[in-house]
Amino acid sequence: MSKTKSSECVKVVVRCRPLNRKEESNGPAGGIVKMDLKLGQVILRNPRAPPSEPLKTFTFDAVYDSNCKQRDLYEESVRPLIDSVLDGFNGTIFAYGQTGTGKTYTMQGAWMDPEKRGVIPNSFDHIFTHISRSQSDKQYLVRASYLEIYLEEIRDLLDPNHANTRLELRENPDTGVYVRDLTSCVCKSIKEIEEVMNMGNQVRAVGATDMNEHSSRSHALFLITVECSQPGPDGRKHIRVGRLNLVDLAGSERQAKTGVQGERLKEAAKINLSLSALGNVISALADGRSGHVPYRDSKLTRLLQDSLGGNAKTVMVATLGPAPQHYDETLTTLRYANRAKNIQNQPRVNEDPKDALLREFQKEIARLKAQLNHRKWRNKQKKDGDVWDGDEDTAGEEDYEEKDGEDYVTLEERRLEMETEAIKGDRFLLAEEKQRLLGEKERMMGDLRKEQEATEQLTAKYKAIESKLLVGGKNIMDHTNEQQKILEMKRQEITDQTRTEREIQQQMLVRDEETLELRDTFTSLQQEVEAKTKKLKKLYAKLQCLKTEIKDVNDEHVRSRQELEQTQNELTRELKFKYLIIENFIPPEEKNKIMNRLTFDPEEDQWKFQPLVPSERKSSQMKKRPASAVGYKRPITQFARVAMTMGPTTRYRAENIMFLELDMNPLNISSPDRSSDTDPNQSPSQDSSPTKDRGICKSSSWCQTQKSLLSSSSNGSLVACQTPAVAQ
Ligand code: ADP
Ligand code: MG
């Protein structure tokens, strides 16, 4: 499966949006973020710190300030990744940042406005333009899926009927983690894939009561799979599959948990879960020393498992706002992004995977084509006068034109019509004979039509499947002229060059610092002192920077630890409360039954209830009647117990009538299993009552409710009862 295996780092770019109107009106403080586009550096100023405090500088693969256009970011940082996906690599782009900093703007943008189209619509253009310009021996299949993760539940955005169904994650050794039963739409043009995106966006908006709140708390993943088949040097067709994940993450700001309880607390904890799990995964990977990477901690990290430290090329776009009031969040985002730079991925080309849909389609097309050819060949044989006996060798089949089959059908139809006319016009035929012959022709005509219908259906099916495959340079027309293509190529060369320049400058900066001392030669002591003092000052400033950095990191650590402790306390309190309820209000038998049904699902990473009846035997076996809580074979009513003790009197059983000795004295009654026990309240005369003689025993609760009734009733009466309650 692997062709080229090398390791490369996650590319991290940072984008800062312009100050919005509200922030501008807040005062003259201006932005706290400065960017050096040439060096790829972000310089952050702490608005609360004294001016003497050194500024914080972070270096990234590229930075984009508020003047940068959508197209600049795409051309420089995204285009190479999409090219790789088209070559069969896995690719991921995710936007990370605080709510309102431009994640959705970067990923989607205003897609109707060509200037403001984000990464997702631009990648549609890119993919389909590439297909239209590729050689005609290449076949493509493009599929799109759209999902959302909200409160740790996965929702399919392309299946509105199942918008509320939670999807499950599964793992496949070949393709990695995937979502089971996720809808995927085959797209043949930019327009079709844009429709898919819009449909998903609408479902997302409808499902949310407050769109702003919802979108800032949920992760949206748009997945594109591009399968490409091309004949290899061995003459066989080889398939490459590139998977592209376009991820718009939830806002990175911490959800306030102070003071919230119960469901709200769990909700807040779940919202933070995916992002803090993502942070832990990034830290574990960036650290490189810890063996365990906690991918399984959240749905998001499991889905992005390949993108972080696995088989994928990844670009992270960290978005910032320039407003001073968001300094803390901006700093956190920059630190997060800085850590992600160190993640090493091992991307490789996915060649000839077992589950390529394109291969299935190709097989199906070949099968249908063979069937059609066979039919046409058969028709041709008949047309040429051979009688086909249905079992003939088909070795002589060729790729006949559709016209051949049509010719035969029209000719045959005309012939049959003529023959029918001839029979009708034949005056020498007996009426009976005429009828028989006409019937025969009618039947032949019917057979012919059926045959034609079947062929048409087969052709339609064949065409439908074939139309899903895109052939390089054929299905989609590219109207760009040669000059435009050359211009695009030149533009691409320039961006490549800018990128390389920046990389070289960054490397030079690092080397400069290292080799400063080596290059220095001093002519006098004075000069040496001056140079060394300068260097000392520089290093001192660096030391101060690092010290504040350590302090900041420590503070943040303490803060997040306190938050975690608080959540833990709240959750422990809830747990204790639930234990209290279980211990005091739920019978131990019920508790045990529930406990016995619980199993741990390692796939889903959660506890699940086993069904009462194993699902595979559901149809063949009836559900077993549950045993009663008290240990009887089955739940038993007071009425049934009484009836049991009454002995085998069958007379009125069908009518649901109970034969009661209503003159019995209630005080001589004891419970069925303690029939020999003597009731302390019994008087000696009660022992000789007729009921006792006959061994009738009733539970005390029943007898107490009967007390008043029995005292006024007469001997040996019949009590009709619909239910035990009526009898009582
Ligand atoms: P997020 O998805 O991170 O919550 P949005 O993408 O919704 O943030 O952006 C918030 C607002 O800021 C939107 O009105 C958007 O148009 C605007 N915005 C974001 N980034 C930019 C940018 N680079 N240039 C101009 N406007 C931007
Ligand atoms: Mg958003």
mmCIF file of C-alpha atoms in Angstrom, residues 76 152 180 194 289 323 473 485 509 516 526 551 554 596 620 687 710 716:
data_model
loop_
_atom_site.group_PDB
_atom_site.id
_atom_site.type_symbol
_atom_site.label_atom_id
_atom_site.label_comp_id
_atom_site.label_asym_id
_atom_site.label_seq_id
_atom_site.Cartn_x
_atom_site.Cartn_y
_atom_site.Cartn_z
ATOM 1 C CA GLU A 76 0.414 29.423 -0.366
ATOM 2 C CA GLU A 152 -19.582 14.058 21.883
ATOM 3 C CA ARG A 180 -20.249 3.815 10.356
ATOM 4 C CA GLU A 194 -21.474 22.979 -3.500
ATOM 5 C CA ARG A 289 8.719 11.095 24.917
ATOM 6 C CA ALA A 323 -8.309 42.993 20.460
ATOM 7 C CA GLY A 473 -10.297 16.021 -19.613
ATOM 8 C CA LYS A 485 -2.871 28.314 -17.277
ATOM 9 C CA LEU A 509 18.076 33.598 12.082
ATOM 10 C CA LEU A 516 27.581 34.892 16.779
ATOM 11 C CA GLN A 526 37.594 47.280 25.309
ATOM 12 C CA LYS A 551 5.495 31.760 34.972
ATOM 13 C CA ASN A 554 2.715 27.550 35.409
ATOM 14 C CA ASN A 596 -25.282 -8.074 35.112
ATOM 15 C CA SER A 620 -36.649 -17.724 16.563
ATOM 16 C CA ASP A 687 -58.252 -22.277 64.977
ATOM 17 C CA LEU A 710 -66.011 -10.235 55.537
ATOM 18 C CA GLY A 716 -70.441 -19.466 50.908
#
